[in-house]
Short mmCIF file of C-alpha atoms in Angstrom, two decimals:
data_model
loop_
_atom_site.label_atom_id
_atom_site.label_comp_id
_atom_site.label_asym_id
_atom_site.label_seq_id
_atom_site.Cartn_x
_atom_site.Cartn_y
_atom_site.Cartn_z
CA MET A 680 123.51 161.72 44.51
CA TRP A 681 120.57 163.25 46.41
CA LEU A 682 121.12 166.55 44.65
CA LEU A 683 120.84 164.89 41.24
CA PHE A 684 117.68 162.97 42.12
CA PRO A 685 115.75 165.01 44.72
CA GLN A 686 112.40 163.51 43.74
CA ILE A 687 113.68 160.01 44.49
CA ALA A 688 114.90 161.13 47.93
CA VAL A 689 111.55 162.64 48.79
CA CYS A 690 109.77 159.57 47.54
CA SER A 691 111.97 157.22 49.59
CA ASN A 692 111.44 159.22 52.76
CA TYR A 693 107.71 159.28 52.17
CA THR A 694 107.62 155.52 51.56
CA PHE A 695 109.59 154.80 54.72
CA ARG A 696 107.28 156.92 56.83
CA MET A 697 104.20 155.30 55.32
CA ARG A 698 105.49 151.80 55.97
CA ALA A 699 106.41 152.63 59.55
CA SER A 700 102.96 154.05 60.19
CA THR A 701 101.33 150.99 58.64
CA TYR A 702 103.43 148.66 60.80
CA VAL A 703 102.57 150.50 64.01
CA ALA A 704 98.89 150.52 63.13
CA SER A 705 99.00 146.81 62.33
CA CYS A 706 100.63 145.95 65.66
CA TRP A 707 98.08 148.06 67.53
CA SER A 708 95.21 146.32 65.71
CA HIS A 709 96.59 142.89 66.53
CA TRP A 710 97.04 143.84 70.19
CA LEU A 711 93.50 145.14 70.39
CA LEU A 712 92.14 142.00 68.76
CA ILE A 713 93.82 139.63 71.21
CA SER A 714 92.91 141.77 74.22
CA THR A 715 89.27 141.79 73.14
CA ILE A 716 89.26 138.00 72.77
CA ALA A 717 90.82 137.56 76.22
CA TYR A 718 88.19 139.84 77.76
CA CYS A 719 85.20 138.25 76.06
CA PHE A 720 86.18 134.60 76.22
CA PRO A 721 87.58 132.94 79.37
CA ILE A 722 90.54 130.97 78.00
CA GLN A 723 91.35 127.80 79.90
CA HIS A 724 94.94 127.02 80.66
CA ARG A 725 97.10 124.49 82.44
CA ASN A 726 99.26 126.61 84.68
CA PRO A 727 99.05 130.36 85.21
CA SER A 728 102.64 130.55 86.34
CA VAL A 729 104.07 128.89 83.23
CA TRP A 730 102.75 130.47 80.02
CA SER A 731 103.59 128.31 77.05
CA SER A 732 101.86 127.75 73.75
CA ARG A 733 101.58 124.03 74.39
CA ASN A 734 99.68 124.77 77.61
CA LEU A 735 96.92 126.72 75.88
CA GLN A 736 93.57 125.02 76.17
CA SER A 737 90.39 126.01 74.42
CA GLY A 738 87.05 125.25 75.99
CA ARG A 739 84.47 127.86 75.07
CA LEU A 740 86.73 129.46 72.51
CA ASN A 741 87.03 127.75 69.13
CA SER A 742 90.26 125.70 69.27
CA GLN A 743 90.91 126.12 65.54
CA PHE A 744 90.82 129.89 65.90
CA LEU A 745 93.29 129.75 68.77
CA THR A 746 95.54 127.46 66.74
CA ALA A 747 95.43 129.94 63.87
CA LEU A 748 96.50 132.74 66.20
CA HIS A 749 99.40 130.61 67.38
CA ALA A 750 100.38 129.81 63.79
CA VAL A 751 100.89 133.46 62.93
CA GLY A 752 102.82 134.09 66.12
CA TYR A 753 100.29 136.11 68.15
CA THR A 754 100.49 133.98 71.28
CA ARG A 755 104.28 133.90 71.20
CA ASN A 756 104.51 137.65 70.66
CA TYR A 757 102.02 138.24 73.40
CA MET A 758 103.95 136.04 75.80
CA ARG A 759 107.04 138.13 75.18
CA SER A 760 105.15 141.31 75.88
CA GLY A 761 104.55 140.13 79.48
CA SER A 762 101.20 141.85 79.89
CA ARG A 763 100.15 142.02 83.53
CA TRP A 764 96.57 142.49 82.46
CA TRP A 765 96.54 139.29 80.42
CA GLN A 766 97.98 137.23 83.28
CA GLY A 767 95.46 138.73 85.68
CA ARG A 768 92.67 137.75 83.31
CA LEU A 769 93.92 134.18 83.21
CA LEU A 770 94.11 133.99 87.00
CA GLN A 771 90.57 135.34 87.15
CA ASN A 772 89.36 132.44 85.02
CA GLU A 773 91.25 129.74 86.93
CA LYS A 774 88.14 128.49 88.70
CA ASN A 775 86.37 128.01 85.38
CA PHE A 776 89.38 125.99 84.28
CA ASN A 777 89.35 123.74 87.37
CA SER A 778 85.70 122.92 86.89
CA SER A 779 86.22 121.20 83.56
CA SER A 780 89.92 120.42 83.15
CA PRO A 781 91.69 117.25 84.37
CA ILE A 782 94.36 119.35 86.13
CA PHE A 783 93.60 121.17 89.40
CA TYR A 784 95.66 123.83 91.16
CA PRO A 785 95.26 124.54 94.90
CA THR A 786 96.00 128.22 94.32
CA ALA A 787 92.65 128.47 92.54
CA ASN A 788 91.01 127.80 95.89
CA GLY A 789 93.17 130.25 97.78
CA ALA A 790 96.11 128.05 98.85
CA ASP A 791 99.26 129.96 99.78
CA PRO A 792 102.20 128.47 97.83
CA THR A 793 104.73 130.46 99.85
CA GLY A 794 104.01 128.68 103.13
CA GLY A 795 103.08 131.93 104.80
CA SER A 796 99.61 130.85 105.88
CA ASP A 797 97.53 127.73 106.49
CA SER A 798 96.45 126.10 103.21
CA THR A 799 94.64 123.08 104.64
CA ALA A 800 91.11 124.13 103.62
CA ALA A 801 92.15 125.17 100.11
CA LEU A 802 94.08 121.95 99.47
CA GLN A 803 91.25 119.80 100.83
CA LYS A 804 88.75 121.58 98.58
CA THR A 805 91.02 120.99 95.59
CA ILE A 806 91.15 117.27 96.36
CA ASN A 807 87.39 117.11 96.84
CA ASP A 808 86.81 118.92 93.52
CA ALA A 809 89.10 116.49 91.71
CA PHE A 810 87.26 113.45 93.11
CA GLU A 811 83.91 114.92 92.10
CA ILE A 812 84.68 114.77 88.38
CA ALA A 813 81.87 112.96 86.61
CA SER A 814 82.80 109.55 85.20
CA SER A 815 80.87 106.65 83.75
CA PHE A 816 83.87 104.33 83.96
CA SER A 817 85.11 102.27 86.89
CA LEU A 818 88.13 100.36 88.14
CA LEU A 819 87.31 97.85 90.89
CA LYS A 820 83.61 97.49 91.51
CA GLY A 821 82.37 100.63 93.18
CA ILE A 822 85.54 102.67 92.45
CA ARG A 823 85.08 105.36 89.81
CA ASP A 824 87.78 105.82 87.16
CA LEU A 825 88.56 109.55 87.23
CA GLY A 826 90.41 109.36 83.93
CA GLY A 827 93.87 110.46 85.06
CA VAL A 828 92.90 113.69 86.82
CA GLN A 829 95.86 115.55 88.33
CA ILE A 830 96.31 117.77 91.36
CA HIS A 831 99.35 119.92 90.60
CA LEU A 832 100.91 121.70 93.57
CA GLY A 833 102.89 123.89 91.19
CA GLY A 834 106.13 123.73 93.17
CA GLY A 835 104.56 125.52 96.12
CA GLN A 836 105.12 125.03 99.85
CA TYR A 837 101.88 124.55 101.74
CA ILE A 838 101.27 124.56 105.50
CA LEU A 839 98.82 122.01 106.92
CA SER A 840 97.12 122.10 110.30
CA LYS A 841 95.08 118.94 109.62
CA PRO A 842 95.57 115.82 107.48
CA LEU A 843 94.58 115.81 103.81
CA THR A 844 92.05 113.07 103.08
CA ILE A 845 90.01 111.80 100.16
CA PRO A 846 86.21 111.96 100.05
CA GLU A 847 84.22 108.91 101.13
CA LEU A 848 82.88 108.47 97.59
CA GLY A 849 86.44 107.50 96.63
CA GLY A 850 87.81 107.02 93.14
CA GLY A 851 90.94 106.10 91.25
CA ASN A 852 93.30 106.93 88.42
CA ILE A 853 94.45 110.23 89.94
CA MET A 854 97.81 111.87 90.65
CA ILE A 855 98.93 114.36 93.32
CA TYR A 856 102.36 115.78 92.63
CA GLY A 857 104.85 118.59 92.40
CA GLY A 858 105.16 120.42 95.72
CA THR A 859 105.85 120.48 99.45
CA LEU A 860 103.51 119.80 102.37
CA ARG A 861 104.62 120.97 105.82
CA ALA A 862 102.96 120.31 109.17
CA ALA A 863 102.03 123.38 111.17
CA ASN A 864 103.03 123.70 114.80
CA THR A 865 99.42 122.84 115.69
CA PHE A 866 99.28 119.66 113.59
CA PRO A 867 97.97 116.69 115.66
CA THR A 868 100.83 114.38 116.66
CA ASP A 869 98.80 111.19 116.17
CA ARG A 870 97.91 111.84 112.52
CA PHE A 871 99.57 111.85 109.09
CA LEU A 872 99.97 114.68 106.58
CA VAL A 873 98.23 112.59 103.92
CA GLU A 874 95.65 109.99 104.92
CA LEU A 875 94.01 107.84 102.26
CA GLY A 876 91.14 105.58 103.28
CA SER A 877 89.24 105.23 106.53
CA GLN A 878 89.10 102.79 109.41
CA GLU A 879 85.32 102.96 109.17
CA ILE A 880 85.26 101.67 105.57
CA SER A 881 86.10 97.96 105.42
CA GLN A 882 86.16 97.69 101.63
CA PRO A 883 88.65 99.59 99.44
CA ASN A 884 87.16 102.78 98.02
CA TYR A 885 90.21 104.04 96.12
CA GLU A 886 92.66 102.58 93.63
CA ASP A 887 95.53 103.66 91.39
CA ILE A 888 96.47 106.87 93.18
CA VAL A 889 99.95 108.24 92.49
CA LEU A 890 101.81 110.46 94.97
CA GLN A 891 104.85 111.77 93.11
CA ASN A 892 107.56 114.42 93.41
CA LEU A 893 106.43 115.48 96.86
CA MET A 894 108.32 116.60 99.92
CA LEU A 895 106.55 115.94 103.21
CA ASP A 896 107.97 117.74 106.23
CA CYS A 897 106.18 116.36 109.30
CA ASN A 898 107.75 118.93 111.63
CA TYR A 899 108.24 116.17 114.25
CA ARG A 900 104.46 116.01 114.60
CA GLY A 901 102.98 112.71 113.48
CA GLY A 902 103.67 110.84 110.27
CA GLY A 903 103.91 111.37 106.54
CA ILE A 904 101.56 109.10 104.55
CA LEU A 905 98.92 106.69 105.86
CA LEU A 906 97.28 104.20 103.48
CA LEU A 907 94.25 102.25 104.76
CA ASN A 908 93.01 99.42 102.54
CA PRO A 909 95.00 100.64 99.52
CA ILE A 910 94.82 98.95 96.12
CA ARG A 911 97.60 99.57 93.57
CA ILE A 912 99.01 102.80 95.01
CA THR A 913 102.31 104.35 93.89
CA ILE A 914 104.56 106.55 96.01
CA SER A 915 107.44 107.72 93.85
CA ASP A 916 110.21 110.31 93.98
CA CYS A 917 109.20 111.57 97.42
CA TYR A 918 111.25 112.99 100.30
CA ILE A 919 109.69 112.40 103.74
CA THR A 920 111.35 113.81 106.82
CA HIS A 921 110.91 115.01 110.41
CA PHE A 922 108.32 112.34 111.24
CA SER A 923 107.87 111.48 114.90
CA SER A 924 105.97 108.22 114.31
CA VAL A 925 106.04 106.63 110.83
CA GLY A 926 107.09 108.04 107.47
CA ILE A 927 104.87 105.76 105.34
CA SER A 928 102.37 103.36 106.94
CA VAL A 929 100.47 100.82 104.82
CA HIS A 930 97.62 98.99 106.57
CA LYS A 931 95.78 96.13 104.88
CA GLY A 932 95.11 96.22 101.14
CA HIS A 933 97.89 95.20 98.76
CA GLU A 934 100.15 96.22 95.88
CA THR A 935 101.54 99.51 97.13
CA PHE A 936 104.72 100.47 95.27
CA ILE A 937 107.22 102.74 97.05
CA HIS A 938 109.97 103.73 94.64
CA ASN A 939 112.91 106.13 94.29
CA SER A 940 112.30 107.93 97.56
CA PHE A 941 114.22 109.23 100.59
CA LEU A 942 113.05 108.94 104.19
CA GLY A 943 114.62 110.10 107.42
CA GLN A 944 113.51 111.48 110.75
CA HIS A 945 116.49 113.83 110.85
CA ILE A 946 118.23 115.23 107.80
CA THR A 947 121.77 113.83 107.96
CA VAL A 948 124.33 111.97 105.87
CA GLY A 949 125.45 109.59 108.62
CA GLY A 950 127.65 109.85 111.65
CA ASP A 951 125.22 112.20 113.34
CA PRO A 952 126.11 113.03 116.97
CA GLN A 953 122.41 112.56 117.87
CA GLU A 954 122.12 109.15 116.20
CA SER A 955 121.51 107.34 119.47
CA ASN A 956 118.33 109.41 119.91
CA PHE A 957 116.80 108.60 116.52
CA SER A 958 113.29 107.18 116.87
CA GLY A 959 110.30 106.34 114.71
CA THR A 960 109.91 104.00 111.74
CA ALA A 961 110.50 105.05 108.14
CA ILE A 962 108.22 102.48 106.42
CA ARG A 963 105.70 100.13 108.01
CA LEU A 964 104.13 97.43 105.83
CA ASP A 965 101.18 95.91 107.69
CA SER A 966 99.96 94.63 104.36
CA ASN A 967 100.62 92.03 101.66
CA ASP A 968 102.12 92.05 98.15
CA ASN A 969 103.93 95.38 98.36
CA ASP A 970 107.12 96.51 96.63
CA VAL A 971 109.80 98.81 98.07
CA THR A 972 112.49 99.56 95.49
CA ASP A 973 115.42 101.99 95.33
CA VAL A 974 114.68 103.70 98.62
CA VAL A 975 117.19 105.36 100.98
CA ILE A 976 116.44 105.50 104.71
CA PHE A 977 118.91 107.79 106.41
CA SER A 978 117.59 108.16 109.96
CA ALA A 979 115.03 106.29 112.09
CA GLN A 980 114.94 103.70 114.86
CA ILE A 981 113.65 101.14 112.34
CA GLY A 982 114.11 101.45 108.61
CA ILE A 983 111.41 99.08 107.33
CA GLU A 984 109.07 97.14 109.58
CA VAL A 985 107.25 94.30 107.83
CA LEU A 986 104.12 92.80 109.39
CA GLY A 987 102.50 91.47 106.20
CA GLN A 988 103.31 88.68 103.77
CA ALA A 989 104.68 88.37 100.24
CA ASN A 990 106.43 91.73 100.22
CA ILE A 991 109.68 92.46 98.41
CA MET A 992 112.43 94.97 99.17
CA LYS A 993 114.99 95.66 96.44
CA GLY A 994 117.84 98.13 96.28
CA VAL A 995 117.07 99.61 99.71
CA HIS A 996 119.93 101.48 101.43
CA CYS A 997 119.54 101.62 105.22
CA TYR A 998 121.85 103.68 107.39
CA ASN A 999 119.04 104.81 109.65
CA LYS A 1000 120.62 103.91 113.02
CA ALA A 1001 123.59 101.70 113.85
CA THR A 1002 122.95 98.32 115.43
CA GLY A 1003 125.23 99.33 118.30
CA TRP A 1004 122.84 102.18 119.11
CA GLY A 1005 119.84 99.84 119.04
CA GLY A 1006 118.79 100.51 115.46
CA THR A 1007 117.39 98.02 112.95
CA GLY A 1008 117.54 98.36 109.19
CA ILE A 1009 114.80 95.87 108.26
CA MET A 1010 112.63 93.99 110.75
CA ILE A 1011 110.43 91.04 109.77
CA LYS A 1012 107.82 90.67 112.51
CA LYS A 1013 106.32 87.42 113.74
CA GLY A 1014 103.82 86.01 111.23
CA ALA A 1015 105.26 88.00 108.30
CA THR A 1016 106.12 84.99 106.19
CA GLN A 1017 107.18 84.74 102.54
CA ASN A 1018 109.04 88.05 102.33
CA ARG A 1019 112.11 88.78 100.18
CA ILE A 1020 115.06 91.12 100.70
CA ILE A 1021 117.17 91.31 97.56
CA GLY A 1022 120.10 93.49 96.59
CA CYS A 1023 119.91 95.80 99.60
CA TYR A 1024 122.65 97.77 101.35
CA MET A 1025 122.67 97.45 105.14
CA ASP A 1026 125.01 100.19 106.28
CA TYR A 1027 126.02 99.67 109.94
CA THR A 1028 122.49 98.42 110.65
CA GLY A 1029 121.23 94.90 110.26
CA ILE A 1030 118.22 92.70 109.64
CA VAL A 1031 116.12 91.13 112.41
CA LEU A 1032 113.91 88.14 111.64
CA GLU A 1033 111.29 87.39 114.24
CA GLU A 1034 109.83 85.11 111.57
CA SER A 1035 112.01 82.53 109.79
CA ASN A 1036 109.29 80.96 107.66
CA ARG A 1037 110.03 81.22 103.93
CA ILE A 1038 112.21 84.32 104.05
CA THR A 1039 114.82 85.11 101.40
CA ILE A 1040 117.82 87.42 101.87
CA SER A 1041 120.19 87.42 98.94
CA ASN A 1042 122.72 89.48 96.96
CA SER A 1043 122.85 92.14 99.66
CA TYR A 1044 125.78 94.05 101.17
CA PHE A 1045 126.35 94.41 104.91
CA LEU A 1046 128.86 97.02 106.07
CA GLY A 1047 130.27 97.91 109.50
CA ASP A 1048 129.65 94.60 111.31
CA ALA A 1049 125.97 94.64 110.29
CA PHE A 1050 124.53 91.15 110.65
CA ILE A 1051 121.32 89.12 110.40
CA LEU A 1052 119.63 88.07 113.64
CA LEU A 1053 117.23 85.11 113.75
CA LYS A 1054 114.87 84.97 116.74
CA ALA A 1055 113.48 81.53 117.53
CA GLY A 1056 110.43 82.78 119.39
CA THR A 1057 107.95 80.24 120.70
CA SER A 1058 107.83 78.08 117.56
CA GLY A 1059 111.59 77.48 117.34
CA THR A 1060 111.24 76.76 113.63
CA ALA A 1061 113.26 77.79 110.62
CA PHE A 1062 111.43 76.66 107.50
CA GLY A 1063 112.20 77.67 103.93
CA LEU A 1064 114.79 80.23 105.08
CA SER A 1065 117.35 81.23 102.46
CA ILE A 1066 120.30 83.51 103.20
CA VAL A 1067 122.73 83.21 100.30
CA ASP A 1068 125.16 85.14 98.11
CA ASN A 1069 125.58 88.11 100.46
CA ILE A 1070 128.72 90.16 101.22
CA PHE A 1071 129.68 91.08 104.80
CA THR A 1072 132.40 93.53 105.82
CA GLY A 1073 133.40 94.14 109.44
CA SER A 1074 136.08 95.50 111.73
CA ASP A 1075 137.82 92.25 112.76
CA HIS A 1076 135.93 91.90 116.03
CA GLY A 1077 134.73 88.41 115.15
CA VAL A 1078 131.05 89.35 114.82
CA PRO A 1079 129.15 86.43 113.19
CA ILE A 1080 127.40 87.37 109.95
CA VAL A 1081 124.23 85.48 110.96
CA GLN A 1082 123.23 84.87 114.57
CA ALA A 1083 120.52 82.72 116.14
CA GLN A 1084 118.80 83.72 119.36
CA GLY A 1085 116.84 81.09 121.27
CA THR A 1086 116.31 77.39 120.58
CA PHE A 1087 115.54 76.20 117.04
CA SER A 1088 114.16 72.68 117.40
CA LEU A 1089 113.23 72.31 113.72
CA VAL A 1090 115.35 73.44 110.79
CA LYS A 1091 113.81 72.43 107.48
CA GLN A 1092 114.42 73.43 103.86
CA THR A 1093 116.79 76.07 105.16
CA ARG A 1094 119.99 77.21 103.55
CA VAL A 1095 122.49 79.73 104.90
CA ASP A 1096 125.51 79.35 102.66
CA ASP A 1097 127.69 80.80 99.90
CA ASN A 1098 128.15 84.12 101.70
CA SER A 1099 131.49 85.93 101.88
CA ALA A 1100 132.90 87.77 104.88
CA ALA A 1101 135.90 90.01 105.57
CA GLY A 1102 136.51 91.05 109.16
CA MET A 1103 133.54 89.00 110.38
CA ALA A 1104 132.93 85.35 111.27
CA LEU A 1105 131.18 83.13 108.74
CA ARG A 1106 128.14 81.17 109.81
CA SER A 1107 126.36 78.57 107.75
CA THR A 1108 123.92 75.69 107.87
CA ARG A 1109 126.38 73.70 105.78
CA ALA A 1110 129.96 72.96 106.75
CA ARG A 1111 132.85 71.26 104.98
CA VAL A 1112 136.05 70.52 106.87
CA SER A 1113 138.94 68.04 106.71
CA VAL A 1114 140.93 66.57 109.61
CA SER A 1115 144.23 64.71 109.12
CA GLY A 1116 146.54 62.77 111.45
CA SER A 1117 147.72 59.38 112.65
CA GLY A 1118 145.64 57.37 115.11
CA ASN A 1119 142.27 55.73 115.30
CA SER A 1120 140.07 58.79 116.07
CA TRP A 1121 139.42 61.99 114.13
CA THR A 1122 137.25 64.79 115.48
CA ALA A 1123 135.98 67.88 113.63
CA ASP A 1124 134.90 70.89 115.68
CA LEU A 1125 132.22 72.77 113.72
CA SER A 1126 131.05 75.18 116.40
CA HIS A 1127 132.79 78.12 114.71
CA VAL A 1128 130.97 77.48 111.41
CA LEU A 1129 127.49 76.09 112.04
CA LEU A 1130 124.70 78.59 112.59
CA PHE A 1131 122.54 76.40 114.85
CA PRO A 1132 124.90 74.80 117.39
CA GLY A 1133 124.63 71.04 117.13
CA ALA A 1134 121.42 71.00 115.08
CA VAL A 1135 122.63 68.48 112.50
CA ALA A 1136 120.39 66.66 110.03
CA HIS A 1137 122.90 65.16 107.59
CA VAL A 1138 126.52 64.06 107.98
CA GLN A 1139 128.75 62.59 105.31
CA TYR A 1140 132.43 61.81 105.55
CA SER A 1141 135.19 60.30 103.46
CA PHE A 1142 138.11 58.28 104.83
CA TYR A 1143 141.42 58.47 102.95
CA THR A 1144 144.66 56.69 103.90
CA PRO A 1145 147.59 57.73 101.69
CA GLN A 1146 149.74 54.64 102.50
CA LEU A 1147 146.97 52.19 101.65
CA ASN A 1148 146.09 52.01 97.99
CA ALA A 1149 145.06 49.58 95.34
CA THR A 1150 148.69 48.71 94.42
CA ASN A 1151 149.42 47.36 97.90
CA ALA A 1152 147.75 43.95 97.84
CA THR A 1153 148.92 42.91 101.30
CA ALA A 1154 147.51 45.96 103.12
CA THR A 1155 144.21 45.69 104.95
CA PHE A 1156 141.99 48.75 104.80
CA PRO A 1157 140.79 49.67 108.30
CA GLN A 1158 137.17 49.59 109.30
CA HIS A 1159 135.76 52.98 110.33
CA ALA A 1160 132.50 54.51 111.48
CA LEU A 1161 130.85 57.70 112.69
CA GLN A 1162 131.05 57.40 116.46
CA SER A 1163 129.40 60.49 117.94
CA ILE A 1164 127.84 63.89 117.31
CA THR A 1165 127.92 66.39 120.15
CA ALA A 1166 126.97 70.04 120.44
CA THR A 1167 130.31 71.10 119.00
CA SER A 1168 131.96 68.16 117.27
CA ILE A 1169 131.68 65.06 115.10
CA THR A 1170 133.98 62.04 115.65
CA VAL A 1171 134.98 59.18 113.32
CA VAL A 1172 136.91 56.18 114.63
CA SER A 1173 138.77 53.25 113.01
CA ASP A 1174 139.54 49.73 114.26
CA GLN A 1175 143.32 50.23 113.90
CA PRO A 1176 145.74 53.14 114.02
CA VAL A 1177 146.36 54.62 110.63
CA ASP A 1178 147.55 57.81 108.98
CA ALA A 1179 144.33 59.23 107.44
CA VAL A 1180 142.52 62.31 106.15
CA VAL A 1181 138.85 62.44 107.11
CA SER A 1182 136.66 64.98 105.28
CA PHE A 1183 133.29 65.94 106.74
CA SER A 1184 130.22 67.46 105.07
CA VAL A 1185 127.39 68.57 107.35
CA ASP A 1186 123.96 70.00 106.65
CA GLN A 1187 121.80 71.31 109.49
CA SER A 1188 118.58 71.28 107.48
CA SER A 1189 116.23 68.44 106.68
CA TYR A 1190 114.46 68.52 103.33
CA GLY A 1191 111.92 65.70 103.13
CA ASP A 1192 108.78 65.02 105.13
CA ASN A 1193 109.92 61.50 106.01
CA GLU A 1194 113.34 62.48 107.33
CA MET A 1195 114.11 62.15 111.01
CA GLN A 1196 114.31 65.23 113.18
CA ASN A 1197 117.60 66.94 113.80
CA ILE A 1198 120.07 64.67 115.54
CA TYR A 1199 120.98 67.18 118.20
CA HIS A 1200 120.01 70.70 119.20
CA VAL A 1201 120.97 73.17 121.91
CA THR A 1202 120.18 76.74 122.84
CA SER A 1203 122.03 79.32 120.79
CA PRO A 1204 124.51 81.69 122.46
CA GLY A 1205 123.81 85.34 123.18
CA LEU A 1206 124.12 88.24 120.76
CA GLN A 1207 127.58 89.20 119.53
CA MET A 1208 128.24 92.74 118.33
CA ALA A 1209 131.24 94.90 117.64
CA PRO A 1210 132.07 97.50 120.31
CA LEU A 1211 130.72 100.98 119.73
CA LYS A 1212 133.04 103.68 118.51
CA HIS A 1213 132.70 106.82 120.59
#
């Protein structure tokens, strides 16, 4: 074939060589063009470690021109080439990017994302730079709206020797996310890794700050996050560990949301041989109107300590420290009224109420003889307390599901009822029992059911005699009456011996303002717990 048409063969070879040369020259020209642009124009970007076409930003460079380059594939081809020079150029221009972009990177200020050196100064400068963004908008009066500025930790691990704070000028609508903060061995033990607000500023100076996807390792030196006078703050998807004091502490302010997070002084999955030594508090709410949802607390002396009002805890799983070792899952302190605990899982650790004023505990699960303890304190009042629709599971040691400590002289608008228990002893403010037999006296012992021994506000009973009915015209129905109420029993008597069934219904709570006080009240017995398993 080639012998018959030599001119065609020569022509084809020539054409192939020409096209190859043209292609090489074209590629070289394109490379030179892009390199020149990168050298002359500082291109802004979102993240130097992740080069993607959607992350390209154009400040000084015409955005339409950059879009055109992307359309013909230059940026994608360049990304594949992996040019060290290009990446170095981008890193060189990172500071220019931080000065005008809504996303800030601590590495631009010299932070070490490997955790090899102290990054406190670099991280603090990054936060200060973010809060200095100019804005003509505001949230609350005096709080600048920063427009959604972000501080991206870029998945790095940063060592801190001092707490990270926000500038006094304050601001809001800002997010800090995506990395790990670890306390150095020199970190002060009385401080927190992140501290927002100041004791010296009485009015809130920040609002709508989001702390998300962070791990805080306190290195057993101090706490994790401190919020002073916060307004609408979100802590989400965080892991806080190795705190010696408090994982998250909220003081004053209101509407802090803590969601989808894990907290524990020691990293464990339960049954830790050092559990008796666990200390510290995972979450402290010395504030009103806060929300703790879908949070796991796996080690601490106290899981959640509530000192404020109108807070809600939902879907919280506490196995921080067993009650037998002195641990408490959730503690409602004196004065912390109007709080709600709904749908939580108390795993071998219980709930302590030093305040029984308008508290709701419902639809929760208590495992391993975990129970609810009510402390009477000096007021001796249970008002608006609701403990209903909970499930209790124990080890057949007869531990009561709810226990009262001290003397409750007033029980009003209170309902402890409709709970279920397996391996534990039911306690309730309402009791229903029937007593049958022949004679003229019927006594019901309710001490094993009623929560407050002898504190009875309402008693109803029915008197049924099977042999006396409407068809027996000659029979005389006996007269009967409620004779006595003691600390442990209620007695009904009749004027003649008879075979009868007497059914009692008792409620320990009064409901109206004009009702008489409880008929009888005594001091509650001591605490009852299951024996520890060694």
